[in-house]
PDB file of N, CA and C in Angstrom:
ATOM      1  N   UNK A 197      90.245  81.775 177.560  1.00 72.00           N
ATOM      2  CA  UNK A 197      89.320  82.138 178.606  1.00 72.00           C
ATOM      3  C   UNK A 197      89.390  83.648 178.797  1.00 72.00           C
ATOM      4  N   UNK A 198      88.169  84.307 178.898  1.00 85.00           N
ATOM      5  CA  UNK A 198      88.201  85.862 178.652  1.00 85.00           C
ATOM      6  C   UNK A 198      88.442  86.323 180.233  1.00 85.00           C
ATOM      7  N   UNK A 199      89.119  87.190 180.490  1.00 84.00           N
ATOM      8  CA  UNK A 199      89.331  86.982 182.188  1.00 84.00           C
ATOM      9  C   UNK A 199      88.551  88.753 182.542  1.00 84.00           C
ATOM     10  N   UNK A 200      88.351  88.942 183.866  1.00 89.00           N
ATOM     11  CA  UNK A 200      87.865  90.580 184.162  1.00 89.00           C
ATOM     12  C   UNK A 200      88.686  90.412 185.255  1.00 89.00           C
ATOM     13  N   UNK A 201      88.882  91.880 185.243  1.00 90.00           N
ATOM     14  CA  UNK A 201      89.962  92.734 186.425  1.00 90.00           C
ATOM     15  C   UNK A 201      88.705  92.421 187.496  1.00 90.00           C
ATOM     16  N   UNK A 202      88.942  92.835 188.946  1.00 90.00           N
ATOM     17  CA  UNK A 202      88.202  92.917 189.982  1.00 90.00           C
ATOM     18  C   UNK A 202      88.999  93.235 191.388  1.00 90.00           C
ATOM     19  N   UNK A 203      88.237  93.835 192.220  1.00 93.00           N
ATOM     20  CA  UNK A 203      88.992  94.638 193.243  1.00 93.00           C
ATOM     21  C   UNK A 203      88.072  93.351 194.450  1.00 93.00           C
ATOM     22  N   UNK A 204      89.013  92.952 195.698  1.00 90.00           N
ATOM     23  CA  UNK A 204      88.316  92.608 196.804  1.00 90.00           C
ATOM     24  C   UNK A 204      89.087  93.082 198.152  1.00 90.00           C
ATOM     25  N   UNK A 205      88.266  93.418 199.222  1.00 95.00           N
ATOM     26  CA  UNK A 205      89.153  93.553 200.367  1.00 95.00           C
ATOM     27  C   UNK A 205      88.969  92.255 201.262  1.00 95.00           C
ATOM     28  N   UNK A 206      89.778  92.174 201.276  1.00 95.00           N
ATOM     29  CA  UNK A 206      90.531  90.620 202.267  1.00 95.00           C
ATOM     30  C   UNK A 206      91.508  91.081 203.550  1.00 95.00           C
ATOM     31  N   UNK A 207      91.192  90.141 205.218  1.00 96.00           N
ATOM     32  CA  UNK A 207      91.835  90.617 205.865  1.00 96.00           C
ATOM     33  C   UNK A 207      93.057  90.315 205.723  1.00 96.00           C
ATOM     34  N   UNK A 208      93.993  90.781 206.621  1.00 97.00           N
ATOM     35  CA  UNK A 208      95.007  90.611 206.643  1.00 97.00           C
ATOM     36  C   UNK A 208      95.729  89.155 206.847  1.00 97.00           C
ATOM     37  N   UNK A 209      95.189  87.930 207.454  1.00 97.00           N
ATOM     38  CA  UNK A 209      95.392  86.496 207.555  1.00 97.00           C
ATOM     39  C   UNK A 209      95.534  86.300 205.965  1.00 97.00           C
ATOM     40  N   UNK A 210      94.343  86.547 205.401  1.00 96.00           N
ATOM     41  CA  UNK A 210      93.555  85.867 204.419  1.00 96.00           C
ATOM     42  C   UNK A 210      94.774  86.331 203.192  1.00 96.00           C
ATOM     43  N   UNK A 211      95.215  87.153 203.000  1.00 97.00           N
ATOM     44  CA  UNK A 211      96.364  87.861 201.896  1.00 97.00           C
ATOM     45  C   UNK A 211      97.571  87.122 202.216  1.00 97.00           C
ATOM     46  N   UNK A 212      97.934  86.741 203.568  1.00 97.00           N
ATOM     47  CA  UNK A 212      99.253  86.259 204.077  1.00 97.00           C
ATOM     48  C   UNK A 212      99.074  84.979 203.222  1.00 97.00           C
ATOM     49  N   UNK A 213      97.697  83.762 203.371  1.00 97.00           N
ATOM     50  CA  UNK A 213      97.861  82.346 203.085  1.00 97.00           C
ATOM     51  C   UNK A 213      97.897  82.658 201.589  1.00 97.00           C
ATOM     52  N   UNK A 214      96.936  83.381 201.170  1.00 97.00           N
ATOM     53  CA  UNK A 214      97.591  83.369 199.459  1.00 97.00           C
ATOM     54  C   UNK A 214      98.294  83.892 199.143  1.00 97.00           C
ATOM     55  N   UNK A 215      99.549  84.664 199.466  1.00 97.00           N
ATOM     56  CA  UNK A 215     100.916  85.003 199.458  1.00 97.00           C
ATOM     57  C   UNK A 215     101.454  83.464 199.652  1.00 97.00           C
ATOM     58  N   UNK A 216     101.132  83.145 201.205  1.00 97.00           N
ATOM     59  CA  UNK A 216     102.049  81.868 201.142  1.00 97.00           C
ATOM     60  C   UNK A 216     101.934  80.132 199.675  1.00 97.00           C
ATOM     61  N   UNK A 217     100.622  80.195 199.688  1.00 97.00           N
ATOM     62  CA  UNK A 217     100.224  79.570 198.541  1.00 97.00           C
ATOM     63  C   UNK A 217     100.695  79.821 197.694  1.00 97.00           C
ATOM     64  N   UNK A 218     100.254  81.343 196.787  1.00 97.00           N
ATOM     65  CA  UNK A 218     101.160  81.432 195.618  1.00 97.00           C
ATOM     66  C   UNK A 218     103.191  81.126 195.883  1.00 97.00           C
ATOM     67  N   UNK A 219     103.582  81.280 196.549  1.00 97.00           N
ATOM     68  CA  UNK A 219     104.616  80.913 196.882  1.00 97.00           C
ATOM     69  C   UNK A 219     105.471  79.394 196.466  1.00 97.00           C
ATOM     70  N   UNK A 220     104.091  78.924 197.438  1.00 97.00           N
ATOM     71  CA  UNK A 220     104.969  77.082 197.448  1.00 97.00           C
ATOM     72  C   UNK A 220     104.505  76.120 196.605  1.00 97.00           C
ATOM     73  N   UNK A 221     103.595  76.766 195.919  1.00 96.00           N
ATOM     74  CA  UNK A 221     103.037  76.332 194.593  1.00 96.00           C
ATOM     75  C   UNK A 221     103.190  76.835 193.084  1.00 96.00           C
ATOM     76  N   UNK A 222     104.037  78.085 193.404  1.00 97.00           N
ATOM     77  CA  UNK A 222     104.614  78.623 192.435  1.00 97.00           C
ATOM     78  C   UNK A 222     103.469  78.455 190.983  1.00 97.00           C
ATOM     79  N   UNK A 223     102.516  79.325 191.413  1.00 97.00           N
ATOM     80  CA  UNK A 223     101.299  79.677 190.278  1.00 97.00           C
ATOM     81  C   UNK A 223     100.961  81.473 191.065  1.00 97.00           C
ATOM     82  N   UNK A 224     100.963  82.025 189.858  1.00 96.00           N
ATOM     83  CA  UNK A 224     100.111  83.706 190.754  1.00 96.00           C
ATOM     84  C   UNK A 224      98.939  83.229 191.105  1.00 96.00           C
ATOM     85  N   UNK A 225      98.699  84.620 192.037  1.00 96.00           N
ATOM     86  CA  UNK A 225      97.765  84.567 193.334  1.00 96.00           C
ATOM     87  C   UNK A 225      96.562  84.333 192.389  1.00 96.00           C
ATOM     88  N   UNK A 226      95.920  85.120 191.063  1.00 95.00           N
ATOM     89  CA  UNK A 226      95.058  84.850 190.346  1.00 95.00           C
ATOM     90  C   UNK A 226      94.652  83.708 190.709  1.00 95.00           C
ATOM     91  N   UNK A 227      95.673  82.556 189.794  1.00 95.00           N
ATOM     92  CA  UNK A 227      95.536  81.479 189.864  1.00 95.00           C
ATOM     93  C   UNK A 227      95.193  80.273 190.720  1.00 95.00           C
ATOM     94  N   UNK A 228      95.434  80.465 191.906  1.00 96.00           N
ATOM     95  CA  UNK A 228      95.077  80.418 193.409  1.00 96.00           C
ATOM     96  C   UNK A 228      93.168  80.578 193.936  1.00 96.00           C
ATOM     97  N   UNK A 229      93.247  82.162 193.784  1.00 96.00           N
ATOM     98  CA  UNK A 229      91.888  82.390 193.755  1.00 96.00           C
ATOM     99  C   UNK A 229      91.129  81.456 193.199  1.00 96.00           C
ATOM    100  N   UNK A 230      91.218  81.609 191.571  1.00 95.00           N
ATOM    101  CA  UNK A 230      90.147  80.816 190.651  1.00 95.00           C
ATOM    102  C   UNK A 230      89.974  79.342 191.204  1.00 95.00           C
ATOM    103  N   UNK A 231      91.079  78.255 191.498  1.00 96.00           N
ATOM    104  CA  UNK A 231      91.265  77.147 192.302  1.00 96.00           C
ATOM    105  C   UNK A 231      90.384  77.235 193.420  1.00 96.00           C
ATOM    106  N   UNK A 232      90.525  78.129 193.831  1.00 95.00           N
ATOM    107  CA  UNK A 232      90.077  78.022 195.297  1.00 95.00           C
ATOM    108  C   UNK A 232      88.599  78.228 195.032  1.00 95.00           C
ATOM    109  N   UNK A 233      87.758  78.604 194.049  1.00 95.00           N
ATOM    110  CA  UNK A 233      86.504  79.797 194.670  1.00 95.00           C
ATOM    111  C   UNK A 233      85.927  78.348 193.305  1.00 95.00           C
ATOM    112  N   UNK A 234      86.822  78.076 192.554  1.00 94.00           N
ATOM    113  CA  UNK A 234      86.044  76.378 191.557  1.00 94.00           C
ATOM    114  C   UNK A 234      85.846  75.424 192.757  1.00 94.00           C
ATOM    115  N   UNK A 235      86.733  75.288 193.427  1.00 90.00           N
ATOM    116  CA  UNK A 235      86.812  74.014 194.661  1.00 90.00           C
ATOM    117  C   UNK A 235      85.202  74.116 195.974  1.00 90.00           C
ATOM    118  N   UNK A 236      85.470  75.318 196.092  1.00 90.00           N
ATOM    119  CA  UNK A 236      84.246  75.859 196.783  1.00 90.00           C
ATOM    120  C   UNK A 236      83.229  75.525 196.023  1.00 90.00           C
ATOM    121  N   UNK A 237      83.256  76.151 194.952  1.00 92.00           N
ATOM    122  CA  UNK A 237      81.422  76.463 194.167  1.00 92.00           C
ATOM    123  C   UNK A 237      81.473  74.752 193.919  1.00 92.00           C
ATOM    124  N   UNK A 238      82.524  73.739 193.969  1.00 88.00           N
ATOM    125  CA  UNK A 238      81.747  71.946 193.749  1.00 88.00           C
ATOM    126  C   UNK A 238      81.404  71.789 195.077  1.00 88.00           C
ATOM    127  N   UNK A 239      81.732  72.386 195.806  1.00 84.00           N
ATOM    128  CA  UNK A 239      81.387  71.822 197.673  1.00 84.00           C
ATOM    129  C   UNK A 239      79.756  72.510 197.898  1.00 84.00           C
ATOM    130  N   UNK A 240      79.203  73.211 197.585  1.00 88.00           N
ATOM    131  CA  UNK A 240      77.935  74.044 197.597  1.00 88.00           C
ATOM    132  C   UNK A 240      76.861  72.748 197.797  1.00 88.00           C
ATOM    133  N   UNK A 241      76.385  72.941 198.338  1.00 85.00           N
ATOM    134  CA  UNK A 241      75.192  71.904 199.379  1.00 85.00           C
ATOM    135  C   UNK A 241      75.858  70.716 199.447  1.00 85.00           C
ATOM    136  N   UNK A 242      77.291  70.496 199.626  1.00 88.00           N
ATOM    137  CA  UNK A 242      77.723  69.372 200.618  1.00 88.00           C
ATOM    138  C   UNK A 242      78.049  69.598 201.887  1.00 88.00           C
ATOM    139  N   UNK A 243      78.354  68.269 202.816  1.00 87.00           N
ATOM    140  CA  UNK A 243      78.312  68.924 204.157  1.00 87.00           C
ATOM    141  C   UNK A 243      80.408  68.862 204.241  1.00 87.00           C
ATOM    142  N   UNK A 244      81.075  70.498 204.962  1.00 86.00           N
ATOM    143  CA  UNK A 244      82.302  70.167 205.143  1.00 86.00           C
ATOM    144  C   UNK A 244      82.544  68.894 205.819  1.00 86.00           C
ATOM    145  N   UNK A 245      84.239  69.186 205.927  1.00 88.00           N
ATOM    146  CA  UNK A 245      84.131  67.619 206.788  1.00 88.00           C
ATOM    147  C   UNK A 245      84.248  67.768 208.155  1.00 88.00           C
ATOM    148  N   UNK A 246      84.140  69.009 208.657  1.00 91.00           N
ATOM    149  CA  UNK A 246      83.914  70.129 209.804  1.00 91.00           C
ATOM    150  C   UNK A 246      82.427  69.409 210.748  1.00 91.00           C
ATOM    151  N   UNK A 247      81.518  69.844 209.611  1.00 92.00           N
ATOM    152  CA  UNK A 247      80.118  69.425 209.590  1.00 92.00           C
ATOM    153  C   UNK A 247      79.369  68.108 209.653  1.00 92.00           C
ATOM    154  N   UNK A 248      80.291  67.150 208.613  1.00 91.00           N
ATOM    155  CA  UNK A 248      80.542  65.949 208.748  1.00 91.00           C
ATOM    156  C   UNK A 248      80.404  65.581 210.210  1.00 91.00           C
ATOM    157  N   UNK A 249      81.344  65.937 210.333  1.00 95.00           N
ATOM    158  CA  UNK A 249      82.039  65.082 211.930  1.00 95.00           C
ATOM    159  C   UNK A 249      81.475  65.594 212.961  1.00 95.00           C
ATOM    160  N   UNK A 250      80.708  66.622 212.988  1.00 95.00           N
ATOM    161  CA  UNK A 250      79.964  67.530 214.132  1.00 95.00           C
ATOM    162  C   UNK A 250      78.475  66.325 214.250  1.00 95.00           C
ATOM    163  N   UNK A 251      77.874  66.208 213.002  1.00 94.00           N
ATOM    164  CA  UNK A 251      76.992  65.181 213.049  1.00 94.00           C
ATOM    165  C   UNK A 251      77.230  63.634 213.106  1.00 94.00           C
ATOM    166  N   UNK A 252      78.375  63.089 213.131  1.00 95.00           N
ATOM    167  CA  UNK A 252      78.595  62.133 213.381  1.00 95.00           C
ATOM    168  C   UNK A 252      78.752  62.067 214.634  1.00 95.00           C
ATOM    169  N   UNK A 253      79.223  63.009 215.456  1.00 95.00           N
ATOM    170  CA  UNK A 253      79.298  63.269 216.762  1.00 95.00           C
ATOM    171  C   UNK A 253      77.983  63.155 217.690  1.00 95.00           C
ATOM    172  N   UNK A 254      77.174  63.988 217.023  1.00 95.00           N
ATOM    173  CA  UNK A 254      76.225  64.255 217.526  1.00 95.00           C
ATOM    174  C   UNK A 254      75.449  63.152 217.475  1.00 95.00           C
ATOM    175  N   UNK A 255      75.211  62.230 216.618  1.00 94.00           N
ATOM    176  CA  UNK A 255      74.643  60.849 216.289  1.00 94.00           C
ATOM    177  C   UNK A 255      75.019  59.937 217.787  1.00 94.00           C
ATOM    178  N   UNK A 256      76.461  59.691 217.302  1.00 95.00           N
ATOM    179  CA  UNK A 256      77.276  58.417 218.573  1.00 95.00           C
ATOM    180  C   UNK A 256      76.393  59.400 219.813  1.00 95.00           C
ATOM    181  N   UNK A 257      76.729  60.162 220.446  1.00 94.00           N
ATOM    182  CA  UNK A 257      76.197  60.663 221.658  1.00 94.00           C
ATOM    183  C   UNK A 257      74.561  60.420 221.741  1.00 94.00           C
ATOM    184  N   UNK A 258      73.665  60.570 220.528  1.00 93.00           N
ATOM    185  CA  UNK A 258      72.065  60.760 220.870  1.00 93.00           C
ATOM    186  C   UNK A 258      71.872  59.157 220.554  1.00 93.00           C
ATOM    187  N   UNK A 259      72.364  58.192 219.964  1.00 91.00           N
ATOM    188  CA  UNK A 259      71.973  57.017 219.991  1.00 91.00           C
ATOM    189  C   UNK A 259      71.854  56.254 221.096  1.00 91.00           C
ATOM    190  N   UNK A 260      72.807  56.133 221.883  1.00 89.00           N
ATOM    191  CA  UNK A 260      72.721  55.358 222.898  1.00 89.00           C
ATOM    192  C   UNK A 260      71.688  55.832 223.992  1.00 89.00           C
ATOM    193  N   UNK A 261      71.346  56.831 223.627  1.00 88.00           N
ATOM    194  CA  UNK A 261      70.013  57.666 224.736  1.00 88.00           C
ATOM    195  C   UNK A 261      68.634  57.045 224.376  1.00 88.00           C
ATOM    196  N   UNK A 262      68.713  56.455 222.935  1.00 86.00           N
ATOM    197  CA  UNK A 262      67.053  56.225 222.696  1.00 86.00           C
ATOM    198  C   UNK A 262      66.667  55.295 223.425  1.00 86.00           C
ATOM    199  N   UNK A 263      65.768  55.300 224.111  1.00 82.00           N
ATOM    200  CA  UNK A 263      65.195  53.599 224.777  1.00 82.00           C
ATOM    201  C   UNK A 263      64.997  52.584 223.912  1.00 82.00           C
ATOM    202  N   UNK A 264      65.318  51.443 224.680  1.00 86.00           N
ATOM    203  CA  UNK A 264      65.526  50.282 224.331  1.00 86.00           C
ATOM    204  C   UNK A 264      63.729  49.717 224.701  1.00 86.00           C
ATOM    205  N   UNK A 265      62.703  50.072 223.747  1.00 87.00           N
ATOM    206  CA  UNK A 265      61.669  49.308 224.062  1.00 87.00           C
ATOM    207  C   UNK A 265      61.093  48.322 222.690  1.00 87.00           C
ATOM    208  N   UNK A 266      59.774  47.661 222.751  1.00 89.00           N
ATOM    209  CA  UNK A 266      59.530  47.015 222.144  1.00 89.00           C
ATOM    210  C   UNK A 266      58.883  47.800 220.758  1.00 89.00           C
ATOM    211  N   UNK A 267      58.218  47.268 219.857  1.00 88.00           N
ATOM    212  CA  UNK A 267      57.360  47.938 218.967  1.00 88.00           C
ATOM    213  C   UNK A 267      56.296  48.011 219.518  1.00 88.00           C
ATOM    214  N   UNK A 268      55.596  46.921 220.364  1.00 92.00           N
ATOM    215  CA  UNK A 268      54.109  47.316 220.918  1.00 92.00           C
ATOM    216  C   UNK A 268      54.303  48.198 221.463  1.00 92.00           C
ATOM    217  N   UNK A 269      55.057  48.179 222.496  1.00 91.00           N
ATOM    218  CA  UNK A 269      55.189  49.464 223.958  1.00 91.00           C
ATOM    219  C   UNK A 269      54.962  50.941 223.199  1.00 91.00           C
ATOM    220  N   UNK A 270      56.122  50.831 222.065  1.00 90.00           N
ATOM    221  CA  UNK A 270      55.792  52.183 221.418  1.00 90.00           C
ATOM    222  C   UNK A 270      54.439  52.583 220.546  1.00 90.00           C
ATOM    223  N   UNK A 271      53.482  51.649 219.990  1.00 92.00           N
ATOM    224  CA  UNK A 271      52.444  51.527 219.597  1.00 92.00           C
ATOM    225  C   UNK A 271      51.394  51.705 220.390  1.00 92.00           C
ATOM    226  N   UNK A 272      51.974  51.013 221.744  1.00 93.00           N
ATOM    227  CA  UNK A 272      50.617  51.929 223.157  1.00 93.00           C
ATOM    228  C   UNK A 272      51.166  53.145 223.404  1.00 93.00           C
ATOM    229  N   UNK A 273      51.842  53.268 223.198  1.00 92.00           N
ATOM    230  CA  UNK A 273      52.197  54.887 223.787  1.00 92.00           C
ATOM    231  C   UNK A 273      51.574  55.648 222.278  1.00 92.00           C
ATOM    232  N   UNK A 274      51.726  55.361 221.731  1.00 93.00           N
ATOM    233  CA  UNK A 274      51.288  56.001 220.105  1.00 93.00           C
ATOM    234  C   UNK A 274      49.725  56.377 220.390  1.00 93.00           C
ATOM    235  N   UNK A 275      49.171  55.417 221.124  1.00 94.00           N
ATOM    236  CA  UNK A 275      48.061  55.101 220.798  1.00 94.00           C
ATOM    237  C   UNK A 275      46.959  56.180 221.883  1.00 94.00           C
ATOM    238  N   UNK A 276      47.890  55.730 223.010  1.00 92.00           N
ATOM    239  CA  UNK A 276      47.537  56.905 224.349  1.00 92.00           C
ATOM    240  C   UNK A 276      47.844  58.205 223.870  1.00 92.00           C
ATOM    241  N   UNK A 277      48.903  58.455 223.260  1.00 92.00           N
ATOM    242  CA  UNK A 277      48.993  60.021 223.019  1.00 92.00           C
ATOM    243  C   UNK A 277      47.705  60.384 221.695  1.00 92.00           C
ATOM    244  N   UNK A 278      47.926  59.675 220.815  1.00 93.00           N
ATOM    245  CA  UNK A 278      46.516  59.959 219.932  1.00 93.00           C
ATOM    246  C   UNK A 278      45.149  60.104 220.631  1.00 93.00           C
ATOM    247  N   UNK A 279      45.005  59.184 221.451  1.00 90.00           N
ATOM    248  CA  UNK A 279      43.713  59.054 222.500  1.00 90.00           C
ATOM    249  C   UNK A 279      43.522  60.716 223.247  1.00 90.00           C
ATOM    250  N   UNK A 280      44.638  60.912 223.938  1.00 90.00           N
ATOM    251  CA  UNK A 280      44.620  61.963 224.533  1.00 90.00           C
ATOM    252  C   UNK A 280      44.530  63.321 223.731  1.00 90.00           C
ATOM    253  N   UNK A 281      44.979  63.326 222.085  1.00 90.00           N
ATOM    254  CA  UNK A 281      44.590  64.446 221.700  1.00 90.00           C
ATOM    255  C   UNK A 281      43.615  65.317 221.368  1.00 90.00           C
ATOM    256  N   UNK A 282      42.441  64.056 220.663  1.00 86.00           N
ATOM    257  CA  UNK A 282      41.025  63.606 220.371  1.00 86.00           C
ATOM    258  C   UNK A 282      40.520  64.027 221.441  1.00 86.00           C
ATOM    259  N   UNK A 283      40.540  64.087 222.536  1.00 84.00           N
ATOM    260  CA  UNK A 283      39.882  64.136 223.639  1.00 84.00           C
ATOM    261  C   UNK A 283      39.930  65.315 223.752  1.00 84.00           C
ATOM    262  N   UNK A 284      41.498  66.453 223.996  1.00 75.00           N
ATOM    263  CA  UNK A 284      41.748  67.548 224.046  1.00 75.00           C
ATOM    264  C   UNK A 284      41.606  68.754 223.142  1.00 75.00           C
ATOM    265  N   UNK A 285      41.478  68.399 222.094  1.00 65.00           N
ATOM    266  CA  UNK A 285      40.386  68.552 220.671  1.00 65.00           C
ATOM    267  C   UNK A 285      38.892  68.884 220.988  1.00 65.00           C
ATOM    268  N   UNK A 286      38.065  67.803 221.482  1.00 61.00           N
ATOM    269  CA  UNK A 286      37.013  67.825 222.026  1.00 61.00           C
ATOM    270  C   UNK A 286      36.772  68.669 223.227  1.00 61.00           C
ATOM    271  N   UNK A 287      37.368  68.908 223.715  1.00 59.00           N
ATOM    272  CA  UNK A 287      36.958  69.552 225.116  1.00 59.00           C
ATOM    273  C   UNK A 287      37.190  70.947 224.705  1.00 59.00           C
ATOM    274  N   UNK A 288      38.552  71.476 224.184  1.00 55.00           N
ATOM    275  CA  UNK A 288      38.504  72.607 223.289  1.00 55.00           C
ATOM    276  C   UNK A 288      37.587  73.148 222.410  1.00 55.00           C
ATOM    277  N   UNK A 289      36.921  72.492 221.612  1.00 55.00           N
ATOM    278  CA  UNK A 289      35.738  72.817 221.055  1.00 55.00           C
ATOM    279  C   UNK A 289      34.299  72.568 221.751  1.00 55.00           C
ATOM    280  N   UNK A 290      34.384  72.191 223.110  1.00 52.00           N
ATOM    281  CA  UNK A 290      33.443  72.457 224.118  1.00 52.00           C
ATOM    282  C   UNK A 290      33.519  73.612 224.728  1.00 52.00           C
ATOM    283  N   UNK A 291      34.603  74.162 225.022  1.00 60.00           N
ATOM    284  CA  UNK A 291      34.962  75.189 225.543  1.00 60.00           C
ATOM    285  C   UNK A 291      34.474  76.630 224.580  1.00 60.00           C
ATOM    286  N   UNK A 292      34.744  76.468 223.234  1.00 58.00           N
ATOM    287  CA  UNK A 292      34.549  77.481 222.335  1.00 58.00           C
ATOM    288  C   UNK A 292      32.718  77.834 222.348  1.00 58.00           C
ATOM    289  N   UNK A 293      31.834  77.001 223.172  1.00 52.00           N
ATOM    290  CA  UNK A 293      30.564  77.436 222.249  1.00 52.00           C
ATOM    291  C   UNK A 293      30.146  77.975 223.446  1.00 52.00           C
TER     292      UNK A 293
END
């Protein structure tokens, strides 16, 4: 594998954990990096498990809020709000001439 030199600035946390990594895993920091930045680039449009759980969260909490109605009920209401747009449509283009 053909490797290139490269310079990055990293804060000061961020140098400590891969110090400590290369350490207790006993591989150089190189080696570390490349692990780390392969592990990342397979995670790229998945959700963390950070993210995961923020929307699972967010789910349990907004479910129990939806009303409990029938399919008609929501089909007249479908039906009134369509009614009412048509109308507001119309009167808008009464208004324009």
């Amino acid at each position: 594998m053909a490797t290139s030199k490269v310079t990055f600035t990293l804060d000061e946390r961020t140098v400590e954990r891969l110090q400590e990594a290369s350490t207790r895993l006993v591989k150089p920091k190189s080696e570390i990096v490349r692990e780390a930045i392969l592990e990342f680039y397979d995670r790229i449009g998945r959700l963390s498990e950070r993210e995961r759980a923020g929307m699972l969260r967010a789910f349990d909490e907004l479910v129990p809020k939806i009303p409990a109605r029938s399919a008609r009920e929501v089909d007249h209401e479908l039906s009134e709000v369509r009614r009412a747009r048509k109308t507001a449509q119309r009167r808008t283009a009464l208004a324009d001439r």
